[in-house]
Short mmCIF file of C-alpha atoms in Angstrom, two decimals:
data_model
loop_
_atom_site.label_atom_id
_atom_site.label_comp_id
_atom_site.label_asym_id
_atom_site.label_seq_id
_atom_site.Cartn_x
_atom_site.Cartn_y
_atom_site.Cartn_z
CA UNK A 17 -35.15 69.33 170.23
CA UNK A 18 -32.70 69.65 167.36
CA UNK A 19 -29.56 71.43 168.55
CA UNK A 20 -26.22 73.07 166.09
CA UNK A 21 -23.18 70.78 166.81
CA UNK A 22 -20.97 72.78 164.78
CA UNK A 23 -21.01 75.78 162.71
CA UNK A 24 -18.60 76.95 160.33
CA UNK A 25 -18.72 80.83 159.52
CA UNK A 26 -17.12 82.09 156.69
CA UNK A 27 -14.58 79.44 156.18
CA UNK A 28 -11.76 80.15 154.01
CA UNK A 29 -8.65 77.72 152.90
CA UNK A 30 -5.79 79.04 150.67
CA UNK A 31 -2.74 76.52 150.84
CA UNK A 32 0.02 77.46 148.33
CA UNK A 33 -1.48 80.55 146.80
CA UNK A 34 -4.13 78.49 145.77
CA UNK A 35 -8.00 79.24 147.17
CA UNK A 36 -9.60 75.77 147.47
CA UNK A 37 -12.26 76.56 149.75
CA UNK A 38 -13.69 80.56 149.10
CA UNK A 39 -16.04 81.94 152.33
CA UNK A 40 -18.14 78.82 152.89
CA UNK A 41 -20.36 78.42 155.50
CA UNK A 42 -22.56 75.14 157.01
CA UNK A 43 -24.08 74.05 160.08
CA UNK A 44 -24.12 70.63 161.49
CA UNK A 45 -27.23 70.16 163.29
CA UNK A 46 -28.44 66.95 165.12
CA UNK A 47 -29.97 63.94 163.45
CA UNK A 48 -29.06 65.03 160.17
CA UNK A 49 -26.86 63.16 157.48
CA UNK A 50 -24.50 65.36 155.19
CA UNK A 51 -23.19 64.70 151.77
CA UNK A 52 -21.09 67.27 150.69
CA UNK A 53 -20.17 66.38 146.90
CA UNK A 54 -18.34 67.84 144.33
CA UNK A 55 -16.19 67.65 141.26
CA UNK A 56 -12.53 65.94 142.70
CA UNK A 57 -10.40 69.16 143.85
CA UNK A 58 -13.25 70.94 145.15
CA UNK A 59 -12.34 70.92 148.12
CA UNK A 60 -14.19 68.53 149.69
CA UNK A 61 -11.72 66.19 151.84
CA UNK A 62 -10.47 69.60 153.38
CA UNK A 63 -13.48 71.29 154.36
CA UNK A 64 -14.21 67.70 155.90
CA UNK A 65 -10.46 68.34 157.84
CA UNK A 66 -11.55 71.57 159.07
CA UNK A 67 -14.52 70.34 160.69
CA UNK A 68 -12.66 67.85 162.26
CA UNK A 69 -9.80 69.69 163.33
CA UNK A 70 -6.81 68.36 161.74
CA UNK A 71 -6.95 71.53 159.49
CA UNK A 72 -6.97 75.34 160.41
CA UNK A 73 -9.12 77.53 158.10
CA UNK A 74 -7.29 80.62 156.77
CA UNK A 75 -9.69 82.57 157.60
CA UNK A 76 -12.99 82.31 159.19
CA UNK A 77 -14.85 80.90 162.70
CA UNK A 78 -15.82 77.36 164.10
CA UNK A 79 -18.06 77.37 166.81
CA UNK A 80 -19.21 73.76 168.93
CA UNK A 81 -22.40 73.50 170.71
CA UNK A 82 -20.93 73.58 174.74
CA UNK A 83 -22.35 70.11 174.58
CA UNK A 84 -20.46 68.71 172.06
CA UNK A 85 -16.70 67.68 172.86
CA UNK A 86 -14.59 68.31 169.81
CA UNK A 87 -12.68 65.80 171.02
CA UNK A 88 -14.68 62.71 172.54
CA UNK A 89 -17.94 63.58 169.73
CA UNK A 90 -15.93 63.34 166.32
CA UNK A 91 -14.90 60.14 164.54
CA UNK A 92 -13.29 61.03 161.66
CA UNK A 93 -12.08 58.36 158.62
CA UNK A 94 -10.35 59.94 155.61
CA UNK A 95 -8.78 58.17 152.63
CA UNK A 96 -6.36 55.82 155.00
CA UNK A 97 -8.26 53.56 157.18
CA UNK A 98 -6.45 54.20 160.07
CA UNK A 99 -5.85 50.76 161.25
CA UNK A 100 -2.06 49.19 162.22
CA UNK A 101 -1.27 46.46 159.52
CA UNK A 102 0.80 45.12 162.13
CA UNK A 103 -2.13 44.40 164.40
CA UNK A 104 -4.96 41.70 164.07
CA UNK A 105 -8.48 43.25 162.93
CA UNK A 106 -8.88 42.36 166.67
CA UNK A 107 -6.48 43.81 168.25
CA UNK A 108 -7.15 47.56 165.80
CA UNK A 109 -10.79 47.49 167.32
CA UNK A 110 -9.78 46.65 170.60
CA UNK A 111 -7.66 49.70 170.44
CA UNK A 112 -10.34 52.22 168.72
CA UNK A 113 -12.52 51.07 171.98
CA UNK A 114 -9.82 51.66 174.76
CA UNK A 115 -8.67 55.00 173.05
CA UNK A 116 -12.32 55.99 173.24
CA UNK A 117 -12.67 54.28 177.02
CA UNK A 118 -14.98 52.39 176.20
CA UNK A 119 -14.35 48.40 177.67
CA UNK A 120 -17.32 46.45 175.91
CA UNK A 121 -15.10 44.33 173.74
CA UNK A 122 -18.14 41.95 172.99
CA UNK A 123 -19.60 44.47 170.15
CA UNK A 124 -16.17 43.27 168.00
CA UNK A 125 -17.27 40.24 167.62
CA UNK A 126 -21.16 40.44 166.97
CA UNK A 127 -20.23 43.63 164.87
CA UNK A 128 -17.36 41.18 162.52
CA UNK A 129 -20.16 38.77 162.16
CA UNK A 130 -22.91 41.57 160.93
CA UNK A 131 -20.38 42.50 158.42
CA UNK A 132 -19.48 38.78 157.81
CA UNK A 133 -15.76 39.55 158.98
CA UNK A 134 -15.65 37.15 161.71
CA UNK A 135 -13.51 34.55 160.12
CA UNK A 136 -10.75 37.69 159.74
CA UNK A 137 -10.73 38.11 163.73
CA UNK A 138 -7.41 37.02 163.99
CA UNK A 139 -5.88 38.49 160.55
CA UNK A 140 -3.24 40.85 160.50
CA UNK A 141 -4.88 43.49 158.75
CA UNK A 142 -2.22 43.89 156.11
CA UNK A 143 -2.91 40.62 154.77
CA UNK A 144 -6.98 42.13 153.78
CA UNK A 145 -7.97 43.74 151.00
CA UNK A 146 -8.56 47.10 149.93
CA UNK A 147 -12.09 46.41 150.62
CA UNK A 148 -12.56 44.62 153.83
CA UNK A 149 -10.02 46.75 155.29
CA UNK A 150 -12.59 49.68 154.67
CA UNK A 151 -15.18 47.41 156.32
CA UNK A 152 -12.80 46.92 159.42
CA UNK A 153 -12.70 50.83 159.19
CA UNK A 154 -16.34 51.31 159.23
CA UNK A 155 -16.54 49.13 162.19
CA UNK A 156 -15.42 51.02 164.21
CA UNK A 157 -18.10 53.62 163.69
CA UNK A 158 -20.74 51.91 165.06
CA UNK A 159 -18.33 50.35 168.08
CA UNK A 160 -17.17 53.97 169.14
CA UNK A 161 -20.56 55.55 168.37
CA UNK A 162 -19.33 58.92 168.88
CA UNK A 163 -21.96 61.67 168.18
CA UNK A 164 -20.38 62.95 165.19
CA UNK A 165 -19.17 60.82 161.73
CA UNK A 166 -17.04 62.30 159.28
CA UNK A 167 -16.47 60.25 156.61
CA UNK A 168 -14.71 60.85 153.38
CA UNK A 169 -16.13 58.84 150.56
CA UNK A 170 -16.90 56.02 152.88
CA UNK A 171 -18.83 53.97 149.85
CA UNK A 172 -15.97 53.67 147.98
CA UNK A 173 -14.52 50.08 147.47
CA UNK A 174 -17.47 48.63 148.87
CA UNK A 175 -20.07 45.96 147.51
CA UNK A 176 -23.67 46.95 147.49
CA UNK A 177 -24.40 44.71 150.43
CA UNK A 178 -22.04 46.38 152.62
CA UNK A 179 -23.61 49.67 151.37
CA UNK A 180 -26.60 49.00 152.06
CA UNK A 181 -25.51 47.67 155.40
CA UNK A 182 -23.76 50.60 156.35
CA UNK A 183 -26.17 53.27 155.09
CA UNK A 184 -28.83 51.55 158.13
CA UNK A 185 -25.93 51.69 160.35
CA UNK A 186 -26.23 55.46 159.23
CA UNK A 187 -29.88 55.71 159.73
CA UNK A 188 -29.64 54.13 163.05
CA UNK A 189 -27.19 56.55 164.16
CA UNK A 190 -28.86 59.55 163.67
CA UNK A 191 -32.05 58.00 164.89
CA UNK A 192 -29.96 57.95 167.61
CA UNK A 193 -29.48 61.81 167.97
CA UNK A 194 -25.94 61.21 165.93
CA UNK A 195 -24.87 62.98 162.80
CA UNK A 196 -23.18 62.44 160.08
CA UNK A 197 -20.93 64.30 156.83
CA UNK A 198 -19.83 62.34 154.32
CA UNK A 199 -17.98 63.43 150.84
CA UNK A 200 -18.91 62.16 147.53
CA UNK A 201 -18.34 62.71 143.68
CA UNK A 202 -22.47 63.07 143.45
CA UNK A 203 -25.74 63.18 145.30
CA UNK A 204 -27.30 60.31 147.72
CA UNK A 205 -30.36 59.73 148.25
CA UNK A 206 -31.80 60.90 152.15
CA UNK A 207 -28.93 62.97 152.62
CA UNK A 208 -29.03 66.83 152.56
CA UNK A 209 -27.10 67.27 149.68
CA UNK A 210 -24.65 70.24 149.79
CA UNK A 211 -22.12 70.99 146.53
CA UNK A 212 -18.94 72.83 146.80
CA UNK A 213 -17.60 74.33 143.88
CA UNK B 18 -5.74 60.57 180.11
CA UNK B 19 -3.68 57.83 181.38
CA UNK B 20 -6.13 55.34 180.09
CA UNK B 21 -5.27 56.60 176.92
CA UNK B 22 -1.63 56.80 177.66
CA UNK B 23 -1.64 53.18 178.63
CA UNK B 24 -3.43 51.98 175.53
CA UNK B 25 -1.00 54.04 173.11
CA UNK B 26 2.12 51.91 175.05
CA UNK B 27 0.13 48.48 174.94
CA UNK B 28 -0.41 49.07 171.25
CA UNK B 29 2.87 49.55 170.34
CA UNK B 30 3.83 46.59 172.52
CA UNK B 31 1.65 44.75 170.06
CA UNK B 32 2.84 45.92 167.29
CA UNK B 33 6.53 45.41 168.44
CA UNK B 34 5.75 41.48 169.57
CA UNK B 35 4.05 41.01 166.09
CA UNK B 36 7.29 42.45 164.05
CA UNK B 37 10.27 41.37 166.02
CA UNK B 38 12.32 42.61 162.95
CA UNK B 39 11.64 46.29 164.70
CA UNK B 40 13.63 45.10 167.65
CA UNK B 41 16.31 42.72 166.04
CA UNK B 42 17.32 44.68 163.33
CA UNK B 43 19.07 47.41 165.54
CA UNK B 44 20.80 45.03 168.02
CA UNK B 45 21.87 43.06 164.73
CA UNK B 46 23.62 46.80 163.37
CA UNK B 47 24.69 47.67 166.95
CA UNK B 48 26.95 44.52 167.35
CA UNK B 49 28.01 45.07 163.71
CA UNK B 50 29.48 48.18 164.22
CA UNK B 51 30.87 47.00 168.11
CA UNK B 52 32.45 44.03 165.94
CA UNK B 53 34.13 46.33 163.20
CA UNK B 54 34.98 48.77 165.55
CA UNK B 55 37.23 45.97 167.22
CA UNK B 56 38.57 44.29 164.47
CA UNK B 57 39.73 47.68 162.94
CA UNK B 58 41.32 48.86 166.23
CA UNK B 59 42.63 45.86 167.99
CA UNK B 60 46.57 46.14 168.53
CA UNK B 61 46.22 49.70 166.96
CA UNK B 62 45.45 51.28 170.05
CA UNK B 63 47.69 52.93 173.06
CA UNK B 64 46.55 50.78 176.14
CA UNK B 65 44.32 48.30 174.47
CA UNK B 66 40.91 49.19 172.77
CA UNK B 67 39.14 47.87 175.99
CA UNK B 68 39.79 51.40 177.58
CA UNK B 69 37.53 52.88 174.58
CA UNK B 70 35.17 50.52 174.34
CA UNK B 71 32.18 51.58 176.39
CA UNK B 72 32.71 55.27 174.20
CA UNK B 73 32.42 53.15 171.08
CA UNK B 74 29.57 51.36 172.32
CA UNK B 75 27.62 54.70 173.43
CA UNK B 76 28.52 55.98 169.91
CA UNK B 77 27.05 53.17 168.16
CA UNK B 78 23.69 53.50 170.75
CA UNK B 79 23.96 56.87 169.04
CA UNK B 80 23.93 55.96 165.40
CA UNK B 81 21.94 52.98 165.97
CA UNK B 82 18.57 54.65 167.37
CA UNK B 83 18.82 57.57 164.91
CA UNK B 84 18.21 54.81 162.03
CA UNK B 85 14.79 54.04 163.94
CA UNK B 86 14.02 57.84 164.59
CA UNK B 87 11.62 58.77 161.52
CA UNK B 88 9.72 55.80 161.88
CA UNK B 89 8.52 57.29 165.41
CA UNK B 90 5.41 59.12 163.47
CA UNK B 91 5.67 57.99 160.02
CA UNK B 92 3.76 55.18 160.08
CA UNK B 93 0.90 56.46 161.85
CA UNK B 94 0.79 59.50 159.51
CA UNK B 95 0.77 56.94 156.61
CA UNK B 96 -1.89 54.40 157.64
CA UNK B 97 -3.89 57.29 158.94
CA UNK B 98 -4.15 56.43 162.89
CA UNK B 99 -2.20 59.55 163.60
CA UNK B 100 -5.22 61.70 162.49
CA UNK B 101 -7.83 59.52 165.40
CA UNK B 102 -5.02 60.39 167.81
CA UNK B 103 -5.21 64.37 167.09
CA UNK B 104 -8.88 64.46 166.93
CA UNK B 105 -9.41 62.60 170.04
CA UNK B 106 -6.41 63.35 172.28
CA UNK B 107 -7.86 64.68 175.73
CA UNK B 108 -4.54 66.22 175.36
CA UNK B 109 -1.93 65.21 172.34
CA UNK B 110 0.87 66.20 174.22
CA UNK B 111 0.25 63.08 176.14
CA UNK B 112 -0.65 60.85 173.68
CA UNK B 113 2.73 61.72 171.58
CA UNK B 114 4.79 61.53 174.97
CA UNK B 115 3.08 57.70 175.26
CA UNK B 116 4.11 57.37 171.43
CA UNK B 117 8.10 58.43 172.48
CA UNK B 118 8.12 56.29 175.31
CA UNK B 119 6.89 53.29 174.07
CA UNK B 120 9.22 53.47 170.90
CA UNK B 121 12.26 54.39 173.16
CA UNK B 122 11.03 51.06 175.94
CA UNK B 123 10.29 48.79 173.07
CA UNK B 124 13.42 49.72 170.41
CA UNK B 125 15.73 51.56 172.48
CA UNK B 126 16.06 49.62 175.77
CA UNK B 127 16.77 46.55 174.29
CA UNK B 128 19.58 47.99 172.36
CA UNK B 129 20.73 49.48 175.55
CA UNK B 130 20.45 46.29 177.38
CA UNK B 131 22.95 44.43 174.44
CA UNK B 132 25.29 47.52 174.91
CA UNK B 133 25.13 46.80 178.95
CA UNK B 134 26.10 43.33 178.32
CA UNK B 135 28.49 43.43 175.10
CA UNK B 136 30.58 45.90 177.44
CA UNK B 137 30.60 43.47 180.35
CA UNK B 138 31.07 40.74 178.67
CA UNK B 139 34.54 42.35 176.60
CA UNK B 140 35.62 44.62 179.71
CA UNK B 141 34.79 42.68 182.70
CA UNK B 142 34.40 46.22 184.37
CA UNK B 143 30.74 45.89 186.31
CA UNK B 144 31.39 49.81 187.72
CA UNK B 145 32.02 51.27 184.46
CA UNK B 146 29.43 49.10 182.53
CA UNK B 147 27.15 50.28 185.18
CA UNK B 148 27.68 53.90 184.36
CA UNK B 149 26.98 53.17 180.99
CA UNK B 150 24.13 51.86 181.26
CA UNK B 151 22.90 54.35 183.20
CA UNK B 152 23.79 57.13 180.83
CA UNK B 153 22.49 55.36 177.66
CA UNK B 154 19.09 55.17 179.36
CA UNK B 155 19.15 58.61 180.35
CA UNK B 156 20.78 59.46 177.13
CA UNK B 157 18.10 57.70 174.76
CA UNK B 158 15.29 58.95 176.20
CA UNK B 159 16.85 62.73 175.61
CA UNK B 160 17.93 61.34 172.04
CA UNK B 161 13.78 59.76 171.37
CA UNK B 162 12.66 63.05 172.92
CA UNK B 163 14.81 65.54 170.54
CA UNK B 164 14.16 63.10 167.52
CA UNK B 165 10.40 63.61 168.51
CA UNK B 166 10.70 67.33 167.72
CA UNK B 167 12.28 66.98 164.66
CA UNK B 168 10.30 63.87 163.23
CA UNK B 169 6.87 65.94 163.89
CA UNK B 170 8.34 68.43 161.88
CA UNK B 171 9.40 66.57 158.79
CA UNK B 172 6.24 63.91 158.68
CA UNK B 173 4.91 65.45 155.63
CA UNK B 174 8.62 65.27 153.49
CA UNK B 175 9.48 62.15 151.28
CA UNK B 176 12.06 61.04 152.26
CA UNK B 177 12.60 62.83 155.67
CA UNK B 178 15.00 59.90 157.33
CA UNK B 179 18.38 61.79 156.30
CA UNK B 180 16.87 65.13 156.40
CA UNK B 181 16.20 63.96 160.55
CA UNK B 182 19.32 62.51 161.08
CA UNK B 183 21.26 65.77 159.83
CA UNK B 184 19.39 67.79 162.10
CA UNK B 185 19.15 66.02 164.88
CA UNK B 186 22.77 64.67 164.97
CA UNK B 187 24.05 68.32 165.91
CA UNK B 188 21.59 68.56 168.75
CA UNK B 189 22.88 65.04 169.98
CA UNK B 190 26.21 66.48 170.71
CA UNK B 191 25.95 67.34 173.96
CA UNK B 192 24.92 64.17 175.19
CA UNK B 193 27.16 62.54 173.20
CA UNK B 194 29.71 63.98 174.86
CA UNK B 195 28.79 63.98 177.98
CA UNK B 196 27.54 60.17 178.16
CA UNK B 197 31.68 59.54 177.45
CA UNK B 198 32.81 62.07 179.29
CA UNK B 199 30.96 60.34 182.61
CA UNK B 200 32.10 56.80 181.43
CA UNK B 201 35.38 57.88 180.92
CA UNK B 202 36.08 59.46 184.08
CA UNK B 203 34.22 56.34 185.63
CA UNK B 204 36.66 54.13 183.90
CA UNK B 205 39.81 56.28 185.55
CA UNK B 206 38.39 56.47 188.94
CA UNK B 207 37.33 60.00 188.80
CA UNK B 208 34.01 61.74 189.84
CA UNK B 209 31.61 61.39 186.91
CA UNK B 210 28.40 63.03 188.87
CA UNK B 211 28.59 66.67 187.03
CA UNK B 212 28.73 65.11 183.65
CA UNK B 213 25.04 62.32 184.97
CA UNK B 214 24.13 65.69 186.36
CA UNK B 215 24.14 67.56 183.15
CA UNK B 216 22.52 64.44 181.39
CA UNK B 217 19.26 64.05 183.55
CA UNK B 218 19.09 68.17 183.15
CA UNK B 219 18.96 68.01 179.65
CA UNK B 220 16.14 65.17 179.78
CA UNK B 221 14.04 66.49 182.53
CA UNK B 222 14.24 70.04 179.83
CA UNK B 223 13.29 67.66 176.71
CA UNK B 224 10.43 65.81 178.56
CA UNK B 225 8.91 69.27 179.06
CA UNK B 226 9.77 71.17 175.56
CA UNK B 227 9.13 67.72 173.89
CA UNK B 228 5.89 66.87 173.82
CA UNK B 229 4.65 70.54 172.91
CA UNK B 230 6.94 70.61 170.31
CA UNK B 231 6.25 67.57 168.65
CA UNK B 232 2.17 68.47 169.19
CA UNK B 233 2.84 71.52 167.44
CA UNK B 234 4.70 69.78 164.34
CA UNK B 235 2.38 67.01 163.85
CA UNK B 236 -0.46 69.48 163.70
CA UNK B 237 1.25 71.75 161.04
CA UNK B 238 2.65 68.12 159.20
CA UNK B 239 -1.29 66.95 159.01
CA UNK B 240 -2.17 70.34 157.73
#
């Protein structure tokens, strides 16, 4: 059975007079994969915020399924990649999988060599590129596997390979009762495409 | 929850060991100042500049670890980490506690542990370099714990390392002065256990007001 993670009522966002998001509503349900697209100050990156927390709506409700821990069910990757440059690819996974206690460090390595990142193990991550730091990013998706991915513009920077390779990490998730909102500029195919003006 | 405060300390550890500039850099300034403090005072002082000494040294502690203080969140907020650790916190008061620790254990202490020594090393006075090192490690931590507040607060501003250190200097006062105050009286033989008193008050207060604090301005910062 198909059960509402989340469901936004009436959302509102006004952030220096400005309304950038005007009495939206959505519900995230199970096993379903989100693009919400729209022209670039749309409002896209924070209605993506407000689902995950890091913003408060001016006005309107969020409600979680009891089930779902706001906490422990979201992964959430916005424009930064939210990796240490400091640390070694490694090392940033390692930490993603203790933060999210989970102690199976032997995904890192078979999930590097999926994305053929293995030879990067021991790379300080500020010594990647633009791009492959976005992979090391993803990765930690399918390591965490947390019920719910938000992801804003994940395709972006990426070579079709690695797009195609992460839109079956996609499919696999929510064949594995996960979900998934993503942001775009346009509409993608087998998503439920939702625009906000 | 202490899984998670464990990993946020071990990660900074990391980070530290891979960028020993972090930890160098402020013993380098700290012995600068210690250094130009004595050349500027030696012979010009009543009693010999070894009776203010340990007060200089505290002072420069001071200065010292305010130059680190806006890095505390910064960084995080910039490479985007800091958003994983407000979405999934158990409880982000922790997880920002575990951030203030770990910078005060892996910049501060070391800092204090050069001070310890420098002050040995120029007084020969064990029970008075003791004292001090006793009050700069209560002392820092209140110091990390206040600049916590006010670094949440001013994430989001360019520029926010002298907007931090003007606020926060004023709230360091106290401490300040009584950190000296205890060393001093130490250093004449007097009972200094009102002013250690005071000190380990004023941190047991910040540990508690801290964390909330600084939860509450890095969710309004990320905002």
């Amino acid at each position: 059975m198909i059960s509402n993670l989340i469901s936004l009522e009436n959302i509102s966002l006004v952030r220096q007079d400005k309304e950038i998001i005007n009495n939206y509503s959505l519900q995230i349900n199970q096993k379903q994969k989100y693009n919400i697209y729209g022209e670039n100050g749309s409002g896209k990156t924070s209605l993506l915020k407000i689902i995950a927390g890091i913003t408060e709506p001016t006005k309107g409700e969020i409600h979680s399924n009891p089930s779902f821990d706001m906490n422990k069910d979201i992964f959430y990757i916005g424009h930064k990649y939210g990796l240490k440059n400091e640390l070694t690819v490694y090392q940033n996974l390692e930490y993603a999988l203790n933060f999210a206690n989970n102690d199976d460090l032997s995904l890192i390595e078979s999930e590097l060599e999926e994305y053929s990142m293995k030879k990067y193990i021991n790379t300080q991550v500020r010594y990647l590129s633009h791009g492959q730091k976005k992979i090391i990013s993803l990765i930690q998706l399918t390591l965490i596997s947390n019920k719910l991915w938000l992801l804003d513009e994940p395709f972006t920077g990426l070579d079709k390979v690695k797009i195609d390779l992460l839109l079956s990490k996609m499919d696999k998730h929510v064949s594995n009762m996960g979900s998934i909102v993503i942001t775009s500029h346009n509409v993608k195919e087998n998503f439920d495409n939702i625009k906000l003006c | 929850m202490l899984k998670s405060f464990i990993t946020i300390l071990l990660r900074e550890m990391h980070i530290v060991l891979n960028t020993s500039s972090r930890v160098f850099m402020p013993i380098v300034y700290l012995l600068l100042i210690i250094t130009f403090f004595s050349i500027s005072l030696e012979g010009t002082t009543v009693g010999g500049y070894e009776n203010i000494l340990p007060q200089i040294i505290w002072l420069s502690c001071l200065l010292v670890s305010l130059l680190n203080m806006d890095s505390l969140f910064k960084e995080d907020y910039e490479d985007g980490t800091l958003d994983g650790i407000v979405i999934n916190s158990e409880i982000l008061e922790i997880s920002l506690l575990a951030k203030v620790i770990a910078h005060w254990m892996f910049t501060i202490i070391p800092l204090v542990i050069v001070a310890f020594s420098t002050n040995l090393l120029l007084t020969a006075k064990l029970d008075v370099s003791i004292i001090l090192l006793i009050s700069l490690i209560i002392g820092t931590l209140t110091l990390s714990l206040i600049g916590s507040i006010v670094a949440s607060l001013t994430l989001s501003l360019r520029g926010n390392g002298l907007l931090l250190s003007t606020i926060v200097l004023p709230l360091d006062i106290p401490i300040l002065i009584f950190g000296t105050s205890a060393i001093y009286n130490a250093s004449i033989g007097m009972n200094y256990n009102s002013e250690m008193l005071f000190l380990t008050t004023l941190l047991v207060l910040f540990l508690i007001i801290a964390p909330f604090a600084a939860s509450f301005g890095v969710r309004n910062s990320l905002d």
